[in-house]
Coordinates of C-alpha atoms in Angstrom, one line a residue:
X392 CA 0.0 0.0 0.0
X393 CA 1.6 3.1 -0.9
X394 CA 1.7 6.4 1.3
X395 CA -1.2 8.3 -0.3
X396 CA -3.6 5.2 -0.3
X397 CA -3.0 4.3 3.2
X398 CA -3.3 7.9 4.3
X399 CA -7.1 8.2 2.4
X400 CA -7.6 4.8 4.3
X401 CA -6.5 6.1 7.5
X402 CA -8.4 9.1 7.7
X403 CA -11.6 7.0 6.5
X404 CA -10.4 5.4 9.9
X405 CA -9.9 8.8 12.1
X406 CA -13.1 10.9 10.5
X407 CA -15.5 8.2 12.2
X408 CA -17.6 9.6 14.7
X409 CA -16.2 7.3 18.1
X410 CA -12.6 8.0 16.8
X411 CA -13.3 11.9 16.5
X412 CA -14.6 12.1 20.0
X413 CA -11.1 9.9 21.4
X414 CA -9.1 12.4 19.6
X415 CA -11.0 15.6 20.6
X416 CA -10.5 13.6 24.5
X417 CA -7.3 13.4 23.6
X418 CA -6.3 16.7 22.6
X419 CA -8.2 18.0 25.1
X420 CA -6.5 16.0 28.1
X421 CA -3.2 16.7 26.6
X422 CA -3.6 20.5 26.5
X423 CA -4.5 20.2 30.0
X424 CA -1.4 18.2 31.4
X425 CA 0.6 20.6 29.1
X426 CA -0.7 23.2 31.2
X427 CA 0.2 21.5 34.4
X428 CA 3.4 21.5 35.6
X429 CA 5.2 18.0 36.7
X430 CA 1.8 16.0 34.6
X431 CA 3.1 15.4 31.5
X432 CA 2.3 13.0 28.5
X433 CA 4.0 10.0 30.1
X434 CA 2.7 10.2 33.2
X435 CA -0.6 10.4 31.8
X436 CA -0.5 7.6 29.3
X437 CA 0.7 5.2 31.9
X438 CA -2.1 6.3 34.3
X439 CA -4.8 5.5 31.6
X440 CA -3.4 2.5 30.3
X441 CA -4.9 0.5 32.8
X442 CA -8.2 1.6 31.9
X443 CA -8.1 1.3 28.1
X444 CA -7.4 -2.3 27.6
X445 CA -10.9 -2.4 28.1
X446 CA -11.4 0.4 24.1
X447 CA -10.4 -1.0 21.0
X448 CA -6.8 -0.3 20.2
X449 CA -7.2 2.3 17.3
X450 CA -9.5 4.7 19.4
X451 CA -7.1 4.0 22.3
X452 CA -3.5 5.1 20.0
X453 CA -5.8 7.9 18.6
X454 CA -6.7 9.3 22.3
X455 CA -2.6 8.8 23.3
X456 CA -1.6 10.6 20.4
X457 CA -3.7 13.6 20.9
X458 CA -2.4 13.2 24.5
X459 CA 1.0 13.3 23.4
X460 CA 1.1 16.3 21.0
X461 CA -1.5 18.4 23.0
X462 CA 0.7 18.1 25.7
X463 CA 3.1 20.3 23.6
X464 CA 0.7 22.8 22.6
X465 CA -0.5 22.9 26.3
X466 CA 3.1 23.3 27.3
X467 CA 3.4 27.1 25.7
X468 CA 0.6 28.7 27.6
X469 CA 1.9 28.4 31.1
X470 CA 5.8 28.8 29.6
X471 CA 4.4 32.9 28.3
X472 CA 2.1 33.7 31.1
X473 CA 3.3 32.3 34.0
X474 CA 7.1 31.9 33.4
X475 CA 6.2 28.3 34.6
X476 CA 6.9 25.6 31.3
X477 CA 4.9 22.6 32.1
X478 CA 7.1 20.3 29.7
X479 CA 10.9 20.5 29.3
X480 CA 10.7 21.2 25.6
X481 CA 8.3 24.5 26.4
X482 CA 12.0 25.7 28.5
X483 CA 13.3 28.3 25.8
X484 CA 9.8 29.3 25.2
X485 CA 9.5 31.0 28.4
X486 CA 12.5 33.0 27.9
X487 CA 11.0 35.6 25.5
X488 CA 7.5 34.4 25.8
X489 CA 7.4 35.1 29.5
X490 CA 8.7 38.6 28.4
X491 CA 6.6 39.4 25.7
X492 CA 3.6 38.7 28.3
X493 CA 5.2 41.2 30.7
X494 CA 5.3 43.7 27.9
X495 CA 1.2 43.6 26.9
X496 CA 1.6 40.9 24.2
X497 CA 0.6 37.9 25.8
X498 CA -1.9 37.2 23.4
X499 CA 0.7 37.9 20.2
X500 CA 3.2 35.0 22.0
X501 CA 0.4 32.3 22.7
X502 CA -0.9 33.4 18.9
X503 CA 3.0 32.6 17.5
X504 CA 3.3 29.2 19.8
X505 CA 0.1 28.0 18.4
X506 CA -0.1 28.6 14.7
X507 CA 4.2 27.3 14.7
X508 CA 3.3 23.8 16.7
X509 CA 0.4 23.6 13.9
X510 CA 2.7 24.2 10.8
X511 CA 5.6 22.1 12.5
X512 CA 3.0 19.3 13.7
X513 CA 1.5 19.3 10.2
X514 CA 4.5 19.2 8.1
X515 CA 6.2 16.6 10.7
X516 CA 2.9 14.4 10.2
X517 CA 3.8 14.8 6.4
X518 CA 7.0 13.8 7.4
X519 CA 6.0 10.4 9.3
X520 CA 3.6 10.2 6.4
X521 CA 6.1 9.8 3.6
X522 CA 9.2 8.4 5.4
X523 CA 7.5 6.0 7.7
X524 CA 6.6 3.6 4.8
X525 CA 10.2 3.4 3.3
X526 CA 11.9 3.2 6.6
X527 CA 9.3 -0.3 7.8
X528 CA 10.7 -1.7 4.2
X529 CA 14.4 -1.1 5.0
X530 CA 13.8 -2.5 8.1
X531 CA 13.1 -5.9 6.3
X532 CA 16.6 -6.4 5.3
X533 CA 17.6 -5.5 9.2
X534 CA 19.3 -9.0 10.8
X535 CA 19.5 -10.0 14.2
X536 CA 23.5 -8.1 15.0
X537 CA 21.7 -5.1 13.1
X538 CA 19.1 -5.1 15.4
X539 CA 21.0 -5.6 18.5
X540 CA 23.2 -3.2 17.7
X541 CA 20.8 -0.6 17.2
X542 CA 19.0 -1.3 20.6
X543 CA 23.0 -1.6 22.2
X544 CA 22.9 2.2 20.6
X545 CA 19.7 3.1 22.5
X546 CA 20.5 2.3 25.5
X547 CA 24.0 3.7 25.3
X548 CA 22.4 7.2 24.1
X549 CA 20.1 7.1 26.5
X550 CA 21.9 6.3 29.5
X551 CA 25.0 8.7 28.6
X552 CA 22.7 11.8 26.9
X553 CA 19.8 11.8 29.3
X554 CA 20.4 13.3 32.9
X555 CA 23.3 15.1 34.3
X556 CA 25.6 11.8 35.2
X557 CA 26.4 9.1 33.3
X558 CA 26.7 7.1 36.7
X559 CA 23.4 7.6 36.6
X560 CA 22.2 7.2 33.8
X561 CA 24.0 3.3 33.7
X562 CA 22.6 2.5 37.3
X563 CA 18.6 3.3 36.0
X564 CA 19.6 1.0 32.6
X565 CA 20.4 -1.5 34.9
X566 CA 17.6 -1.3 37.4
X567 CA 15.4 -1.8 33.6
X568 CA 17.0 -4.6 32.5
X569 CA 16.9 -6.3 35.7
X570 CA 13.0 -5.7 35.8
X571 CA 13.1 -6.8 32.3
X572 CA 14.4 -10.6 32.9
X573 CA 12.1 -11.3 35.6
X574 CA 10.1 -14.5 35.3
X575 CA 11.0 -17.8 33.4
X576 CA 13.5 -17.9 30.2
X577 CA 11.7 -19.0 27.7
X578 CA 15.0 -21.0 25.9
X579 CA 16.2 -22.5 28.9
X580 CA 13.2 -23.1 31.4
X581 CA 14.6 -21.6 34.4
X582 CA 13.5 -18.9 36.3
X583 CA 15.0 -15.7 36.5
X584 CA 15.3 -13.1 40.3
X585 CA 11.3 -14.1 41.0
X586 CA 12.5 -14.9 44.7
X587 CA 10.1 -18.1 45.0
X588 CA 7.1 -15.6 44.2
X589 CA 4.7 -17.7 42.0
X590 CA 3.1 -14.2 40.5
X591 CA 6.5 -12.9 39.0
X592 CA 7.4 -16.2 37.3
X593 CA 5.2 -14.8 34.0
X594 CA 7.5 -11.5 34.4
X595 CA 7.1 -8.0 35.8
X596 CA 3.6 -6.0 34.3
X597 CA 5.0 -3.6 32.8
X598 CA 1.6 -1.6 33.1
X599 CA 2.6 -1.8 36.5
X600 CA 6.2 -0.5 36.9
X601 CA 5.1 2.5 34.3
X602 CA 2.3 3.4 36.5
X603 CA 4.5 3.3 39.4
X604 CA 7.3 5.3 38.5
X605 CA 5.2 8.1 36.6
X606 CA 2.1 8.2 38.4
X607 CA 3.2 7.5 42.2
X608 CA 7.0 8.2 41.9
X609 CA 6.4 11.5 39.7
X610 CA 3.3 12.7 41.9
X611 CA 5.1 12.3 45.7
X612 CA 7.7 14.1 44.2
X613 CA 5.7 16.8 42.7
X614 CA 3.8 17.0 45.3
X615 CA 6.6 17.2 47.9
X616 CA 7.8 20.2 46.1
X617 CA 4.3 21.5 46.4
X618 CA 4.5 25.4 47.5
X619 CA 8.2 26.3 46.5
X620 CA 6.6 28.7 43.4
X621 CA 3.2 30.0 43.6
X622 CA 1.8 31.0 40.5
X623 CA 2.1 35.1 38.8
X624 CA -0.6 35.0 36.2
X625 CA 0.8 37.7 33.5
X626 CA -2.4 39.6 32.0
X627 CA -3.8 38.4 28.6
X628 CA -3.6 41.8 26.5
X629 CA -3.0 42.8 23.2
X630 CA -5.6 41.0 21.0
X631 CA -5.2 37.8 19.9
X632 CA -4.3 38.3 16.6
X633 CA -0.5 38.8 15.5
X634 CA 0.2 42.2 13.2
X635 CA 1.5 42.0 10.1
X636 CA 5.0 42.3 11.5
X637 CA 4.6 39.4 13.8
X638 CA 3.8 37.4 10.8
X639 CA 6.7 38.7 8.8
X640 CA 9.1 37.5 11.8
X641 CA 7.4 34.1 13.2
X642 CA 7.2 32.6 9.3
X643 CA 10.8 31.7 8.6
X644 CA 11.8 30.8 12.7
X645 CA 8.4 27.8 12.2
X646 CA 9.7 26.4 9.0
X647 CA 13.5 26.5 10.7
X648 CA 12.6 25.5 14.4
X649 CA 10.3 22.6 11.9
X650 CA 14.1 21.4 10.4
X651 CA 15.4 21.3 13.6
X652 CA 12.8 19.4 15.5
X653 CA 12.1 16.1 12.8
X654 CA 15.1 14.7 12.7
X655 CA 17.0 15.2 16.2
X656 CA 13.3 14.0 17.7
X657 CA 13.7 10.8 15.3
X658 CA 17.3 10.3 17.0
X659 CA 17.8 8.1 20.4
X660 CA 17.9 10.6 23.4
X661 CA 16.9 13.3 20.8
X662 CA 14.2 14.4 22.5
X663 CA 12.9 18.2 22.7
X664 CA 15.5 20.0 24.6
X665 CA 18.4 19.7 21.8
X666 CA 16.2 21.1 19.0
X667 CA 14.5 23.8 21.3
X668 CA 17.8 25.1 22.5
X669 CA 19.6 25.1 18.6
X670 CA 16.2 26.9 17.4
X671 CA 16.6 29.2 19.7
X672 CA 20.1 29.9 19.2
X673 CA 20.2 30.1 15.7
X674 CA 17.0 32.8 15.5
X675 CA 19.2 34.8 17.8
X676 CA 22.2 35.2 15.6
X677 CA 19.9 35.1 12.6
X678 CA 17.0 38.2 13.8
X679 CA 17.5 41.9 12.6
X680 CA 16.1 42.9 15.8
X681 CA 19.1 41.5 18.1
X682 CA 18.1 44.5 20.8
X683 CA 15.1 42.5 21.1
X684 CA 16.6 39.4 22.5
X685 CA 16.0 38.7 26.3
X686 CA 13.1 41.7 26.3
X687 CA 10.2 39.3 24.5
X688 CA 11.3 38.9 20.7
X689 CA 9.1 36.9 18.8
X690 CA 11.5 34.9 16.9
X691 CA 12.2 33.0 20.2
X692 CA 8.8 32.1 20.6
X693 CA 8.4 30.9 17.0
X694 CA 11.4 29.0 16.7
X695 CA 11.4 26.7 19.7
X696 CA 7.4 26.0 19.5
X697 CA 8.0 24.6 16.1
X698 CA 11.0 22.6 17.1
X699 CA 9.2 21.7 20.1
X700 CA 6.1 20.1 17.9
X701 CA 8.0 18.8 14.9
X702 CA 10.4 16.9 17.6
X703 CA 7.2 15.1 18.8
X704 CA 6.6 13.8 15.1
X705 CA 9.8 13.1 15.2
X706 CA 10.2 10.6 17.8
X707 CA 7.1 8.4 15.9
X708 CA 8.9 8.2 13.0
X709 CA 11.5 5.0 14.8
X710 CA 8.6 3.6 17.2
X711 CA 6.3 3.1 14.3
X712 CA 8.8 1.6 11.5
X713 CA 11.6 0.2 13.9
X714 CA 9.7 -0.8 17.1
X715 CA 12.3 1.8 18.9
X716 CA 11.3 4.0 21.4
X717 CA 13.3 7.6 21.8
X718 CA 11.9 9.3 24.8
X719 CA 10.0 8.0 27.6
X720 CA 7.0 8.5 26.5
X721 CA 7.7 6.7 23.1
X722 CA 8.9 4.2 25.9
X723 CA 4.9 4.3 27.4
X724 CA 3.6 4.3 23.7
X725 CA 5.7 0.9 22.8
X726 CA 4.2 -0.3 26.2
X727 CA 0.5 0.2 25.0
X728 CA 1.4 -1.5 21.5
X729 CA 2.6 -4.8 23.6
X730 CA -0.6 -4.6 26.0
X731 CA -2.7 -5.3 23.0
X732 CA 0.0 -8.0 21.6
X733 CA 1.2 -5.6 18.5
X734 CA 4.7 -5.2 18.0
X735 CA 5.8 -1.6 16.2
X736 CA 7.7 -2.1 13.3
X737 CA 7.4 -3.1 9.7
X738 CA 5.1 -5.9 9.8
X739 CA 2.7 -3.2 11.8
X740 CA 2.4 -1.7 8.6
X741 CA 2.0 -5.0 6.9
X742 CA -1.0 -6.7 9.7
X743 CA -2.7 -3.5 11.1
X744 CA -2.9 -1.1 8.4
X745 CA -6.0 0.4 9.5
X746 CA -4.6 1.2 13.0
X747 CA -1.5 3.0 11.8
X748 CA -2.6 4.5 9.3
X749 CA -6.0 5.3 11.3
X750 CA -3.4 7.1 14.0
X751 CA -1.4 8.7 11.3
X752 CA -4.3 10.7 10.0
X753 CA -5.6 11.4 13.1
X754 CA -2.3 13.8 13.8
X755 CA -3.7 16.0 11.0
X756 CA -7.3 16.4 13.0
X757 CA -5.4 16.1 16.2
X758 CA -3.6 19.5 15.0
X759 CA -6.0 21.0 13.7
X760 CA -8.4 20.0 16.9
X761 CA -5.4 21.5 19.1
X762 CA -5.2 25.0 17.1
X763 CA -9.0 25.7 17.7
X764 CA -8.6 24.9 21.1
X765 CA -5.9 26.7 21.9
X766 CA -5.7 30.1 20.5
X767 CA -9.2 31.5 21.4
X768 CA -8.9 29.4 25.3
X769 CA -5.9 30.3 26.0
X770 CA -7.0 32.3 28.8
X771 CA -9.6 29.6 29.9
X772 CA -6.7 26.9 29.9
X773 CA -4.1 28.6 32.3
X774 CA -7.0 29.0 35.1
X775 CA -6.3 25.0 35.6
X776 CA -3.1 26.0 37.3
X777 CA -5.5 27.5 40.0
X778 CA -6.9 24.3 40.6
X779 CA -6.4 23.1 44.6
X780 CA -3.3 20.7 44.0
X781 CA -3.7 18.4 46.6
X782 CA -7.1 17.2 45.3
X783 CA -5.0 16.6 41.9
X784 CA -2.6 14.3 43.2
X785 CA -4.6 12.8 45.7
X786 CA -6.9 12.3 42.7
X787 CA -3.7 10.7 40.6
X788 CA -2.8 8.1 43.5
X789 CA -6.6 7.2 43.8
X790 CA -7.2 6.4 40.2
X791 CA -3.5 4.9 39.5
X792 CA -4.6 2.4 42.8
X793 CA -7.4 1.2 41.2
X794 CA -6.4 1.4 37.9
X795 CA -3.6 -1.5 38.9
X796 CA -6.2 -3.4 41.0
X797 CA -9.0 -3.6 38.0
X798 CA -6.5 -5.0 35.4
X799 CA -4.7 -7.5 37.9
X800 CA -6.2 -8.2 41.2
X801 CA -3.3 -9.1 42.3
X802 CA -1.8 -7.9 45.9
X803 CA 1.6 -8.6 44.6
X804 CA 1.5 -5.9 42.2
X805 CA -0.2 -3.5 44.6
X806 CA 3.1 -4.2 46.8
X807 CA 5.1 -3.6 43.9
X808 CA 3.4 -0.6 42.7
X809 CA 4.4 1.1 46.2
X810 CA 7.4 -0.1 46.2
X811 CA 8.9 1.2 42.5
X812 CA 6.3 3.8 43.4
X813 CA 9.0 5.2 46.2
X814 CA 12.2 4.2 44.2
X815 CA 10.8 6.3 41.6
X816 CA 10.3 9.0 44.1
X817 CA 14.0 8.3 45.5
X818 CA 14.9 8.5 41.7
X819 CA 13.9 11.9 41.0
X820 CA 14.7 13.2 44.5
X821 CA 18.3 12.1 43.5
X822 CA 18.4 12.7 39.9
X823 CA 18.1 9.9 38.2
X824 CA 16.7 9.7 35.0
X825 CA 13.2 7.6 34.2
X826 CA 13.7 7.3 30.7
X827 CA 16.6 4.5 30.7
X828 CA 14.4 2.4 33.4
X829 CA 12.2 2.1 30.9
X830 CA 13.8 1.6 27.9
X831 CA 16.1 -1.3 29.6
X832 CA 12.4 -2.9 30.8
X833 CA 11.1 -2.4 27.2
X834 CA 13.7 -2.9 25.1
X835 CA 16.3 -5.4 27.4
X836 CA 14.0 -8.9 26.5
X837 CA 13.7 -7.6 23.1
X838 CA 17.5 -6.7 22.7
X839 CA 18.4 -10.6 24.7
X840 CA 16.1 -12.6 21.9
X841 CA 18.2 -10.5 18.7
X842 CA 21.7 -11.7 20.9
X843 CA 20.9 -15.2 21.1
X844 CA 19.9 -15.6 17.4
X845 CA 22.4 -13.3 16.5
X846 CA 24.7 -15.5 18.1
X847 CA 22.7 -18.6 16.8
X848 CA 23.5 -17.9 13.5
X849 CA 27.3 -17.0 14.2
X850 CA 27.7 -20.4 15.9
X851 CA 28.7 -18.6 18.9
X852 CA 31.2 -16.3 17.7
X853 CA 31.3 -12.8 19.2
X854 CA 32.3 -10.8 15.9
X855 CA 28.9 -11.4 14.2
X856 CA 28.2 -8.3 15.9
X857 CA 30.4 -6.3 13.8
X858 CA 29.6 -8.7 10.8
X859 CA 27.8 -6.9 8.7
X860 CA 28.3 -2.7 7.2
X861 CA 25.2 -1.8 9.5
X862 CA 26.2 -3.4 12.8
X863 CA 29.5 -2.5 12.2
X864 CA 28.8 1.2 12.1
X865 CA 25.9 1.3 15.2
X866 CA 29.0 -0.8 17.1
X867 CA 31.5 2.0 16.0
X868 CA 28.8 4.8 16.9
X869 CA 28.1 3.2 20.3
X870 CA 31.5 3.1 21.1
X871 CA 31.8 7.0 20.0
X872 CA 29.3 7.7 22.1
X873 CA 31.2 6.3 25.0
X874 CA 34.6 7.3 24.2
X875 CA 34.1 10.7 23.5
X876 CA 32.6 12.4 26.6
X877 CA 35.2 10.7 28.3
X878 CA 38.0 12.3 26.2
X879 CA 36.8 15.7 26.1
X880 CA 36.4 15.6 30.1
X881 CA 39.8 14.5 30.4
X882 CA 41.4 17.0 28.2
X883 CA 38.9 19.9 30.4
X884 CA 40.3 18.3 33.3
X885 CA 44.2 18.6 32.3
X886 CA 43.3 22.1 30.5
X887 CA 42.8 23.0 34.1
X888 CA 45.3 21.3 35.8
X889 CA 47.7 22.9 33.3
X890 CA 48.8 26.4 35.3
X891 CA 49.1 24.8 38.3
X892 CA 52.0 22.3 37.0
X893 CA 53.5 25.0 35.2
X894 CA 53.7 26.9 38.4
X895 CA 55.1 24.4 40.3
X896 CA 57.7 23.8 37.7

C-alpha cells in the first residue's frame, strides 16, 4: 500500500464519529497536562493505560496521540504567562515568551506558539507520512546483530545523553533490564530473580512498573515540592491576533525550528530540549532585531514552539517503522502496543494497516483539533493552574490504585506498585533519569532474543556483531558515544590542571 492510499484509508479510519470524540479527549487532556506543571504525556499515558485495555486499540492510539502532542501545545501557555513551562521542551519558550507577556503581548506570544506547533505538527505528520513507509521496508533487510546493535545504541544514548551523570544514567539502565528478565527464560526453562514468588514467574507487568514510576514516583515528588513557586498569572492583553509584522518575523523561525525538530526528535535521546535550545540559538544570531533578544522577541517564541512540535513527530517516525522507542514517552507508547499483543515495526504496517494508518491521520485532525482549542482558550486553559493541587494528586494516587487493582487483582502488584512507586520518588529526589528504566524494561528482552539468534547464526562467535556494514557502524557509533565524553572531560580536566603544573615547575 503506498503512502497516499494508506493515508485516504487512514483518515476513512480517524473521521468516524467514536474515533473523533477519542481524539478531541485526547487533545483536550493533553492541552491540559501541558498546562500543568510535573503532569506530562508519560505520566498520563501510563495512568490511563490500565483503563483502556478495556477500548479497542485504534481509538485508544488515537486518544494517546492527541495526549502526546496536545501536551506540547499545552506546554506554551503556562511557559508565556506564568514563566512556569509545564514540559521541558516548552523551556526556551518562556525566555521571551514570559517577556513578551510582561510587555502587553501575551496574546501575540500564545498566537506565535500556536499557529508554529500547527505548521511544525503538520509538516512533521507529512514527514511520518512519507518516510515511515520506506523506513518499515528497509527494516526488512535488518538481521538479528543489526538489530542488536541498534538497541546496544539506545541504551547507550540514553543512559550517557539523558540526565546530568552518566553514573546515573547506567545505574537506572540496569535497574530496567533487571526488571526486564524477571520470570522464566523462555529458551532455557529456568527462572530468572522471581524470589520463589509464583506471581513474578510470568514477568514484571509492565503496566505496572510504568504506573509506578510516573504516576506515584512523579506525583510524591511533585507533590513534595508543592508550594516552592506560587503562580504570577501575566495579563492576557494585546488582542489575539498577531500584526502584520509578527507574521513577517514568526514565518521563517516555524519552518526552521520545523528542520530542527524532525530529525534530532527521530534520533535516540533526541528528545525536545536539543532542537529547542539550537532553534533558539540560531533565530538569535539570525534576527535583525538582536536588541530584542531577552526583552520578548518573537523569533524566540516561533522558533522553539515549532521545534518543540516537529520533535514530537519526530520521535514516531522509529517507534512506528523500527519498534524503537526515543523518549520516555515513546517508551509508554511501545508499552501500549505490547498490551494489545502488537509489536511496532514493519510488519505493523503490513497486519494493522488500519490502525496505523487510522493514527497517522488522526495527527492532521489532532492538530488541527489543538489549534482551535488553543488560540481563542488560552485564557480559559491557564486558570487549571488555580486548581487546589492536593485534590490533583490525591486524585492521581486514587485512580493509578485502582487502575492496577481492575486490570490485575493481584496484591503482589499493589506491593510492587508502592514499592517502585518510592524508588521512583527516591529517583527523582536524586536525579536519576526515568527514561533508561524504561527503555532497559522495554527494550532489554527484546534486545536478549536478537543476541541469542544473532549468536545462533554465528555459531557462537562474538564478531557477528560487527559482521555486517550496519552493525559495524551502530557498534563504531556506540563506542563514540562512549569514548568521546570521556576524552573531552579529560582533556577539560588537564586544560585546568595545566597552570598549576607550570607553576610548580
Amino acid at each position: 500500500m503506498d503512502a497516499i492510499t494508506g493515508l485516504m484509508n487512514g483518515f476513512s479510519v480517524a473521521l468516524q464519529p467514536q474515533n473523533l470524540l477519542w481524539c478531541f479527549v485526547g487533545t483536550f487532556l493533553g492541552t491540559a497536562i501541558g498546562v500543568l506543571p510535573g503532569i506530562g504525556p508519560a505520566l498520563t499515558i501510563a495512568l490511563l493505560l490500565p483503563v483502556t485495555v478495556y477500548i479497542e486499540p485504534t481509538a485508544a492510539f488515537i486518544m494517546f496521540a492527541g495526549i502526546f502532542y496536545g501536551a506540547m501545545y499545552g506546554g506554551s501557555t503556562t511557559s508565556i504567562l506564568l514563566n512556569t513551562p509545564g514540559e521541558s521542551g516548552s523551556m526556551m519558550t518562556a525566555l521571551e515568551g514570559n517577556k513578551m507577556a510582561r510587555n502587553g503581548r501575551g496574546a501575540a506570544a500564545l498566537c506565535t506558539a500556536a499557529i508554529g506547533s500547527f505548521v511544525a505538527g503538520t509538516i512533521g505528520t507529512l514527514g511520518i507520512t512519507f518516510l515511515a513507509p520506506p523506513i518499515a521496508e528497509l527494516a526488512f533487510i535488518f538481521k538479528p546483530q543489526d538489530y542488536f546493535a541498534l538497541m546496544l545504541l539506545a541504551f547507550l544514548s540514553v543512559s550517557v545523553v539523558m540526565g546530568t551523570s552518566k553514573v546515573r544514567g547506567f545505574i537506572a539502565l540496569f535497574l530496567g533490564l533487571s526488571l526486564g528478565v524477571v520470570g522464566i527464560d523462555k529458551q532455557t526453562g529456568l527462572q530468572r530473580l522471581t524470589f520463589g514468588v509464583p506471581d513474578l514467574m510470568d514477568g514484571v507487568e509492565m503496566t505496572v512498573v510504568l504506573v509506578s514510576l510516573f504516576a506515584i514516583g512523579e506525583t510524591l515528588y511533585v507533590a513534595s515540592r508543592f508550594g516552592m513557586h506560587k503562580p504570577n498569572l501575566n495579563p492576557l492583553a494585546g488582542g489575539i491576533w498577531m500584526t502584520k509584522d509578527d507574521w513577517k518575523r514568526s514565518w521563517k523561525p516555524w519552518l526552521r525550528g520545523t528542520l530542527f525538530g524532525f530529525p534530532i526528535g527521530a534520533l535516540p535521546a533526541g528528545g525536545a530540549e536539543i532542537p529547542t535550545f539550537l532553534s533558539y540559538t540560531v533565530e538569535r544570531n539570525l534576527t535583525k532585531h538582536p536588541e530584542e533578544f531577552g526583552h520578548g522577541a518573537i523569533e524566540g517564541v516561533a522558533g522553539p514552539e515549532a521545534a518543540n512540535n516537529a520533535a514530537a513527530a519526530g520521535v514516531l517516525v522509529p517507534l512506528l517503522t523500527l519498534g524503537l522507542p526515543t523518549s520516555a514517552t515513546a517508551a509508554i507508547l511501545l508499552a501500549a502496543f505490547q498490551n494489545y499483543g502488537l509489536q511496532p515495526g514493519p510488519m505493523l504496517f503490513i497486519n494493522s494497516a488500519d490502525l496505523v494508518w487510522g493514527l497517522i491521520a488522526s495527527l492532521y485532525v489532532g492538530n488541527l483539533m489543538l489549534l482551535i482549542l488553543n488560540l481563542p482558550l488560552a485564557g480559559l486553559w491557564v486558570r487549571l493552574l488555580f486548581i487546589p493541587r492536593p485534590y490533583l494528586y490525591a486524585g492521581i494516587l486514587i485512580f493509578s490504585l485502582v487502575g492496577i487493582w481492575g486490570v490485575s487483582n493481584s496484591w503482589v502488584d499493589l506491593a510492587m506498585m508502592f514499592g517502585v512507586g518510592l524508588l521512583g520518588y527516591t529517583m527523582r529526589v536524586y536525579d536519576f533519569p526515568i527514561a533508561p528504566v524504561l527503555i532497559g524494561l522495554i527494550l532489554g528482552p527484546m534486545a536478549e532474543v536478537q543476541m541469542r539468534r544473532a549468536l545462533a547464526v554465528g555459531q557462537g562467535d562474538p564478531m557477528v556483531f560487527v559482521s555486517t556494514p550496519l552493525s559495524a557502524v551502530l557498534v563504531a557509533v556506540s563506542a563514540l558515544i562512549l569514548i568521546v565524553p570521556a576524552m573531552l572531560h579529560w582533556r577539560r580536566t588537564r586544560k585546568i590542571n595545566m597552570p598549576d603544573e607550570t607553576a610548580g615547575v
